[in-house]
mmCIF file of C-alpha atoms in Angstrom:
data_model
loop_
_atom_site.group_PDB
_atom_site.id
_atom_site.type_symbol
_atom_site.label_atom_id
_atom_site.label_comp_id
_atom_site.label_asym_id
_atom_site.label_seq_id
_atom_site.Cartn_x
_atom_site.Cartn_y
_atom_site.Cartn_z
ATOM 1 C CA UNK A 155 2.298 0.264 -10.890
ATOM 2 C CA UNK A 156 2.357 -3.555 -11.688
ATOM 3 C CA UNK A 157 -0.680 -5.762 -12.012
ATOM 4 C CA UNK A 158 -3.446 -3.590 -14.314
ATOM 5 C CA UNK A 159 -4.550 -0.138 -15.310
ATOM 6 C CA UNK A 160 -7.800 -1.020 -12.077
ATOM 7 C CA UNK A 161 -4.998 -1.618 -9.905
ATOM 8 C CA UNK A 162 -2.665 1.436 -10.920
ATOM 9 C CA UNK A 163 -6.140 4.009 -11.089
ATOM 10 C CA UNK A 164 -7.153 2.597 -8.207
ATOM 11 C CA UNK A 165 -3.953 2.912 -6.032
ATOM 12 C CA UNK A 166 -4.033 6.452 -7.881
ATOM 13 C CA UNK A 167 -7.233 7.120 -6.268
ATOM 14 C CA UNK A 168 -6.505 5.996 -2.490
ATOM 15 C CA UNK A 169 -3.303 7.884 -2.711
ATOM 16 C CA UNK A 170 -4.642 10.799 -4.009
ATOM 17 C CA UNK A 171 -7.454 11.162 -0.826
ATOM 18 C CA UNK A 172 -3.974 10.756 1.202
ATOM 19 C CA UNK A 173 -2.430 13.237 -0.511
ATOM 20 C CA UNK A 174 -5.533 15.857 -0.058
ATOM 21 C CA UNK A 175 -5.565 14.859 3.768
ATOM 22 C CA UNK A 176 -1.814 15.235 4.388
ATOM 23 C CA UNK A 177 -1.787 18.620 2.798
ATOM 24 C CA UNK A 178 -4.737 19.794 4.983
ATOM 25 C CA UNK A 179 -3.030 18.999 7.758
ATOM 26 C CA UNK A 180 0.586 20.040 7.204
ATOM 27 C CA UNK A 181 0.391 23.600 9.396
ATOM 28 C CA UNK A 182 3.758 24.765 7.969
ATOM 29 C CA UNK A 183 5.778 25.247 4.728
ATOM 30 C CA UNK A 184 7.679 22.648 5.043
ATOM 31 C CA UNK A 185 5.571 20.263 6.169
ATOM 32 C CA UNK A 186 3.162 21.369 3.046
ATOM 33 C CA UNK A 187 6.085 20.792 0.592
ATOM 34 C CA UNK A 188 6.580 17.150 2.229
ATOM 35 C CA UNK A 189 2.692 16.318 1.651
ATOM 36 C CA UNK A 190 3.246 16.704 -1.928
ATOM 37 C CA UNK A 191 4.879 13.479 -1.923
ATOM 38 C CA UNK A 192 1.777 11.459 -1.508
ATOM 39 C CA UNK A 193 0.380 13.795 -4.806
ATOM 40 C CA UNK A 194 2.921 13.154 -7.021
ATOM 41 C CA UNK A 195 3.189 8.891 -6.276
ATOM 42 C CA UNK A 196 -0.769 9.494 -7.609
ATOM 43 C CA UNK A 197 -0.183 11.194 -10.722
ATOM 44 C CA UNK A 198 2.551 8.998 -11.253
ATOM 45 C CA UNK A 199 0.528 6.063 -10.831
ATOM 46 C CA UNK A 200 -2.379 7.722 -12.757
ATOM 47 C CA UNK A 201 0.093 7.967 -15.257
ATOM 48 C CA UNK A 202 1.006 4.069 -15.479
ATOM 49 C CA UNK A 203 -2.743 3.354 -15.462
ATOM 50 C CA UNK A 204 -2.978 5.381 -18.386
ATOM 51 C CA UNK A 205 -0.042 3.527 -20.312
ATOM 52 C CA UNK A 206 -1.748 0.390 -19.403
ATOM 53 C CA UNK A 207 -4.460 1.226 -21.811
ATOM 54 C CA UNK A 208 -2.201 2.863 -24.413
ATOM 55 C CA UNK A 209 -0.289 -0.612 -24.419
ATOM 56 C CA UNK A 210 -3.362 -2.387 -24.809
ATOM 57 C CA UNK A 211 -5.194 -0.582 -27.177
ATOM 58 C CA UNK A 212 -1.701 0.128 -30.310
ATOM 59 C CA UNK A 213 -4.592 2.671 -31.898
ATOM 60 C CA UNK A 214 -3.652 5.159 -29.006
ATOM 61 C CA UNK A 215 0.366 4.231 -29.454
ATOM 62 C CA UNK A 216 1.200 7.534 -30.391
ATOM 63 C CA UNK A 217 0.305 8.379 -26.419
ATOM 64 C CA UNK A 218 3.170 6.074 -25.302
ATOM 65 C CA UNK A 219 6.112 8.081 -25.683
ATOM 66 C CA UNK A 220 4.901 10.925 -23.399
ATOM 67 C CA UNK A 221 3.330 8.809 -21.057
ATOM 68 C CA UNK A 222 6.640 6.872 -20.670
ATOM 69 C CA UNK A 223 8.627 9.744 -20.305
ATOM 70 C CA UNK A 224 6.132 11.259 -18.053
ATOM 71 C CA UNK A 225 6.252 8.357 -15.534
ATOM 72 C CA UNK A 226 10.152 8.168 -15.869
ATOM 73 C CA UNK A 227 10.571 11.723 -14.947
ATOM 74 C CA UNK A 228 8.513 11.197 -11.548
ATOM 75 C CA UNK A 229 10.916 7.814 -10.648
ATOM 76 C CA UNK A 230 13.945 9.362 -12.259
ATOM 77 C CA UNK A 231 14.416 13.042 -12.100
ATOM 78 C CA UNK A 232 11.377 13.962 -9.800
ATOM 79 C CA UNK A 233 11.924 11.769 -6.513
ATOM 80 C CA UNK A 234 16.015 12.093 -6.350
ATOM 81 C CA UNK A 235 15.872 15.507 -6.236
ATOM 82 C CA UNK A 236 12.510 16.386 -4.404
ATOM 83 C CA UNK A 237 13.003 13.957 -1.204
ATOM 84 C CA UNK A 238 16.307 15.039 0.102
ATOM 85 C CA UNK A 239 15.094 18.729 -0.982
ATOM 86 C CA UNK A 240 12.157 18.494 1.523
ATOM 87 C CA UNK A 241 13.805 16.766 4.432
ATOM 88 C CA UNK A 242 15.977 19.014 4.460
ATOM 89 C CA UNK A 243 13.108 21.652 4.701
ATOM 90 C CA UNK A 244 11.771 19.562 7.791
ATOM 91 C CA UNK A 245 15.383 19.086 9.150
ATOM 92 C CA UNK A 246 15.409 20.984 12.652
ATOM 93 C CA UNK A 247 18.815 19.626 13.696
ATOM 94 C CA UNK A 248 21.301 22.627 12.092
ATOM 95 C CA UNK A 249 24.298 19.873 11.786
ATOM 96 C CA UNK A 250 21.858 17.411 10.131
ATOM 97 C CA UNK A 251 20.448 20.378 7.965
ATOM 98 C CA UNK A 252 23.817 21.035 6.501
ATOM 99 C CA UNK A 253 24.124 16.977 5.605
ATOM 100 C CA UNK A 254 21.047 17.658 3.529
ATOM 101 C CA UNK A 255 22.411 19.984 1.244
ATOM 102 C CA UNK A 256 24.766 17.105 0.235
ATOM 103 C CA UNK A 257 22.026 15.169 -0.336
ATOM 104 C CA UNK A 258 20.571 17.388 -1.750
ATOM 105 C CA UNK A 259 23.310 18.441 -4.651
ATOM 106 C CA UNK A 260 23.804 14.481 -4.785
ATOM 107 C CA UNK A 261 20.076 14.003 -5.631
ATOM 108 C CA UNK A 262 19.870 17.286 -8.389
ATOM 109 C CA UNK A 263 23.569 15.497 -10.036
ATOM 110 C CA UNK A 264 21.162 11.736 -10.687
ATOM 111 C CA UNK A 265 17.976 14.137 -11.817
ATOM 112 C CA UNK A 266 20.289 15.903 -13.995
ATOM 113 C CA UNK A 267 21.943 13.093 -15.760
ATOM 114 C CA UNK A 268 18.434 11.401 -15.901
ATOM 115 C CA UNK A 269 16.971 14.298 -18.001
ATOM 116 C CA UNK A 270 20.280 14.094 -20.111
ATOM 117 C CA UNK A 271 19.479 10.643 -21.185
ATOM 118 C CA UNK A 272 15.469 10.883 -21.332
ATOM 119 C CA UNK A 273 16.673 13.829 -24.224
ATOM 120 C CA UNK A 274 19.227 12.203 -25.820
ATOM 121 C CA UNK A 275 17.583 8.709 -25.828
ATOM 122 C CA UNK A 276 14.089 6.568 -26.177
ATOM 123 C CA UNK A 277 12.307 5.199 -23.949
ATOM 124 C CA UNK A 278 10.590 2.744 -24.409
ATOM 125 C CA UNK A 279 7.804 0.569 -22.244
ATOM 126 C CA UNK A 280 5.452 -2.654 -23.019
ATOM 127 C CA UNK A 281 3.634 -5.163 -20.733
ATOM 128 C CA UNK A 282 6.035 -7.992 -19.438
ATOM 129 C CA UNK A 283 3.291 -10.655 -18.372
ATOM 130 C CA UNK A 284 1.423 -8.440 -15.249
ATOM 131 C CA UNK A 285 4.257 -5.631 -15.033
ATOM 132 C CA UNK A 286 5.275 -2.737 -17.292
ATOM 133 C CA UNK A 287 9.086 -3.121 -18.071
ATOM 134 C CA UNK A 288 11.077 -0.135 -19.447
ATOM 135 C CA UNK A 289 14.304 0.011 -21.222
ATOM 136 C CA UNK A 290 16.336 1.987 -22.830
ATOM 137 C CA UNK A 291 18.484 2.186 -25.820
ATOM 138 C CA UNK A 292 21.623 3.235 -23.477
ATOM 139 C CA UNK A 293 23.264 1.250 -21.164
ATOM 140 C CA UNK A 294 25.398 3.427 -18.183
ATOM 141 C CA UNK A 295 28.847 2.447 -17.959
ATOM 142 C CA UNK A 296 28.438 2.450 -14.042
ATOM 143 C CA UNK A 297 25.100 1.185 -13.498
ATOM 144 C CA UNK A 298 25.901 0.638 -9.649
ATOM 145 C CA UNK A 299 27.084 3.886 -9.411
ATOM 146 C CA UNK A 300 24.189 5.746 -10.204
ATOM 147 C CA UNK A 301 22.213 3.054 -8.686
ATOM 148 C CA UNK A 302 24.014 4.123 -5.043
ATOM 149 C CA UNK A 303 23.597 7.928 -5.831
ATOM 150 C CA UNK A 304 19.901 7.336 -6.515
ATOM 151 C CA UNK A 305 19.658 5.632 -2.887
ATOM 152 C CA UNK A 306 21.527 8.121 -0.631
ATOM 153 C CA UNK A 307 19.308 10.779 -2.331
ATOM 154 C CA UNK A 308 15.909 8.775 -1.691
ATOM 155 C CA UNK A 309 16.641 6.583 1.108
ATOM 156 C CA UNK A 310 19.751 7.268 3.084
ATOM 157 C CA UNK A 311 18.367 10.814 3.690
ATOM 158 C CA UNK A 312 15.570 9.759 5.291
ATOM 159 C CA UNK A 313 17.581 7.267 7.593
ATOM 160 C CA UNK A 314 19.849 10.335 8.245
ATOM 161 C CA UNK A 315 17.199 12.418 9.179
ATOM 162 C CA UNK A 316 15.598 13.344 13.095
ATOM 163 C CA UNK A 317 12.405 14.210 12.167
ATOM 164 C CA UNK A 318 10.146 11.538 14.238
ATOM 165 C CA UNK A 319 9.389 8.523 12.462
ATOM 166 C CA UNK A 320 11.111 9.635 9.313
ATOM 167 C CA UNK A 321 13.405 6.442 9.653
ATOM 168 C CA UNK A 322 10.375 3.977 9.112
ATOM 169 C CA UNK A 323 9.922 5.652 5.810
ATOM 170 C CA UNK A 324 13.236 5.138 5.063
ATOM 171 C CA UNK A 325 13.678 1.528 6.078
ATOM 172 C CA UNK A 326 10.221 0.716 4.452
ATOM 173 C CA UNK A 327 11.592 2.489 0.966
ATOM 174 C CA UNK A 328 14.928 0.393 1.582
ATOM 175 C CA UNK A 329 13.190 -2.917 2.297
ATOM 176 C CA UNK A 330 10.836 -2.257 -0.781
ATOM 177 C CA UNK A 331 13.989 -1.762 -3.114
ATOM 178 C CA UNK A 332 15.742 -5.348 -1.576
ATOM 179 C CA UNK A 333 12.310 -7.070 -2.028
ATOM 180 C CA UNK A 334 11.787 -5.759 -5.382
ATOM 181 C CA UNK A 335 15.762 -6.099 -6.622
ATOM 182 C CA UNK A 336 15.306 -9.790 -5.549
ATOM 183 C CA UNK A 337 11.814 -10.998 -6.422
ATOM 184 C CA UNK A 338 11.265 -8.700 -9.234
ATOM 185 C CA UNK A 339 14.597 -7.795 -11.069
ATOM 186 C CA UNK A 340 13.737 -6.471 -14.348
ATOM 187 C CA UNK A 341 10.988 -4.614 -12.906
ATOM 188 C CA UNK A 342 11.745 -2.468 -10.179
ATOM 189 C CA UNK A 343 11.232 0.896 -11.660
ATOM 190 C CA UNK A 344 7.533 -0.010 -11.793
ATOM 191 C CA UNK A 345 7.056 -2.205 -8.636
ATOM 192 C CA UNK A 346 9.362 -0.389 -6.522
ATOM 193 C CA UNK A 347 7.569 3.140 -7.399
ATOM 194 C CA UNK A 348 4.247 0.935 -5.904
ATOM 195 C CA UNK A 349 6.166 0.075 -2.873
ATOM 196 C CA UNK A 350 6.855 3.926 -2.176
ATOM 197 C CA UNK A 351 3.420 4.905 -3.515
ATOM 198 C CA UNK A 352 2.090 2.908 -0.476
ATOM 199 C CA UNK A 353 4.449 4.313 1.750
ATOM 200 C CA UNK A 354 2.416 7.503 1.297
ATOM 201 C CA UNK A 355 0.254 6.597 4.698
ATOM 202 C CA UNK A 356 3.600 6.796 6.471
ATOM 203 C CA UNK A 357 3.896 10.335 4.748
ATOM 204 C CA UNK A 358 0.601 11.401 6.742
ATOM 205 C CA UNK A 359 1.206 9.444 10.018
ATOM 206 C CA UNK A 360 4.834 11.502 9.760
ATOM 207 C CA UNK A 361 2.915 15.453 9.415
ATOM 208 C CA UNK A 362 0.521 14.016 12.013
ATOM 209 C CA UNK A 363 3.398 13.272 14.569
ATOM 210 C CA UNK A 364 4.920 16.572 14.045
ATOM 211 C CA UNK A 365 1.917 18.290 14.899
ATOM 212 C CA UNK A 366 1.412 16.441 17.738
ATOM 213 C CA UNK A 367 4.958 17.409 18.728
ATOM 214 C CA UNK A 368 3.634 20.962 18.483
ATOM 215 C CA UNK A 369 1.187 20.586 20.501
ATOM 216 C CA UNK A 370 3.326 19.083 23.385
ATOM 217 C CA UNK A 371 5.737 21.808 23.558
ATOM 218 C CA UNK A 372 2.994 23.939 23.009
ATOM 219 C CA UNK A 373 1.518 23.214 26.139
ATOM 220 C CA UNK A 374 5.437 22.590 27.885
ATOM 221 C CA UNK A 375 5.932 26.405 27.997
ATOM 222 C CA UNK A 376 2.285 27.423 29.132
#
C-alpha cells in the first residue's frame, strides 16, 4: 500500500478480521474459495508494510528482493488468475460459466508471462516520496496489451458475472484503476492493489447476499 508501513500493517490488519469473517460465513466451496480474496489483499499488504521497513532501514536490504517479488506475485500472477478462477466457481448461469473459462485461460496466459519475467528479470522497489514505485529492467513491447488482458481477467469478469452485487466489485476495481492511472501514474501497482484491498468489504457484503439468497428460496419451496 501507499502512505507508510502503519498504514499498510494496519490496512493488513482490518482486512485480515474481514477475511476471517467472510470465510466463516461462506457455507459452500465456492463461496469459501471467493473469501480468500480478502486473505490474500492482507498478506499482500502485510507484505508492503514489511518492505517499508526494509527500505528504510538498507541493514535489512538483503530482505528486499523477496519481499518485492513476493508482493509482485500477489498483483501480478496471483489476482489474474485467481479472480476469474473463482467467479467462475460462483457462476450459476451455465452460458456465463462457460465465458469464465475464457477468462479464465486469459487470466493463467498474464500470470504465466508474469512469472516468466519475475525469473528472467529484477525487480526492483524504493520509496517515491509517500508511495513504493517498482520497476523493472524489461520493458514489454505491448504494454497496452497486457495491460487489457490483465483487466478482462480482474475486472471485466466480474462485470460479466450474475452473481448479485458482483458488478459493484467490478465497477469499484474499474473506477480504482481510472482514478489511480490518472492521479497516480507511476504508481498504480501499489495504490491500485489498496483500492482492491478495500474492496474486500464488498467481498463479504457479496457471500452475505448469497446466503441470504439461500435463505429466500429456502423458504420459496417450503
Amino acid at each position: 500500500m501507499c502512505f507508510s508501513a502503519e498504514m499498510s500493517f494496519g490496512a493488513s490488519a482490518v482486512i485480515l478480521v474481514i477475511g476471517v469473517i467472510s470465510i466463516n460465513k461462506a457455507r459452500t466451496l465456492p463461496q469459501r474459495i471467493f473469501a480468500l480474496i480478502p486473505l490474500f489483499f492482507s498478506i499482500q499488504q502485510f507484505t508492503e508494510g514489511l518492505l517499508w521497513l526494509v527500505l528504510a532501514n538498507p541493514e535489512y536490504d538483503y530482505l528486499r528482493p523477496p519481499l518485492t517479488n513476493l508482493y509482485l506475485s500477489f498483483a501480478w500472477i496471483i489476482w489474474p488468475a485467481f479472480i476469474p478462477f473463482s467467479m467462475g466457481l460462483l457462476e450459476a448461469d451455465s452460458k456465463r460459466k462457460l465465458l469464465f473459462y475464457l477468462f479464465s485461460g486469459i487470466g493463467l496466459f498474464v500470470s504465466a508471462s508474469f512469472i516468466h519475467i519475475l525469473i528472467s528479470h529484477n525487480a526492483s522497489a524504493f520509496i517515491n516520496e509517500y508511495h513504493i514505485d517498482y520497476t523493472f529492467d524489461y520493458k514489454p513491447s505491448h504494454p497496452l496489451f497486457f495491460t487489457a488482458l490483465y483487466l478482462v481477467a480482474t475486472v471485466i469478469s466480474l462485470l460479466v458475472s450474475s452473481t448479485r452485487k458482483m458488478w459493484i466489485f467490478g465497477i469499484v476495481n474499474l473506477a480504482s484503476y481510472l482514478f489511480t492511472k490518472i492521479f497516480f501514474h507511476g504508481h498504480v501497482v501499489s495504490i491500485w492493489c489498496f483500492f482492491g484491498a478495500i474492496s474486500s468489504f464488498i467481498v463479504l457484503r457479496i457471500i452475505l447476499e448469497l446466503n441470504t439468497q439461500k435463505e429466500k428460496e429456502k423458504y420459496s419451496l417450503i
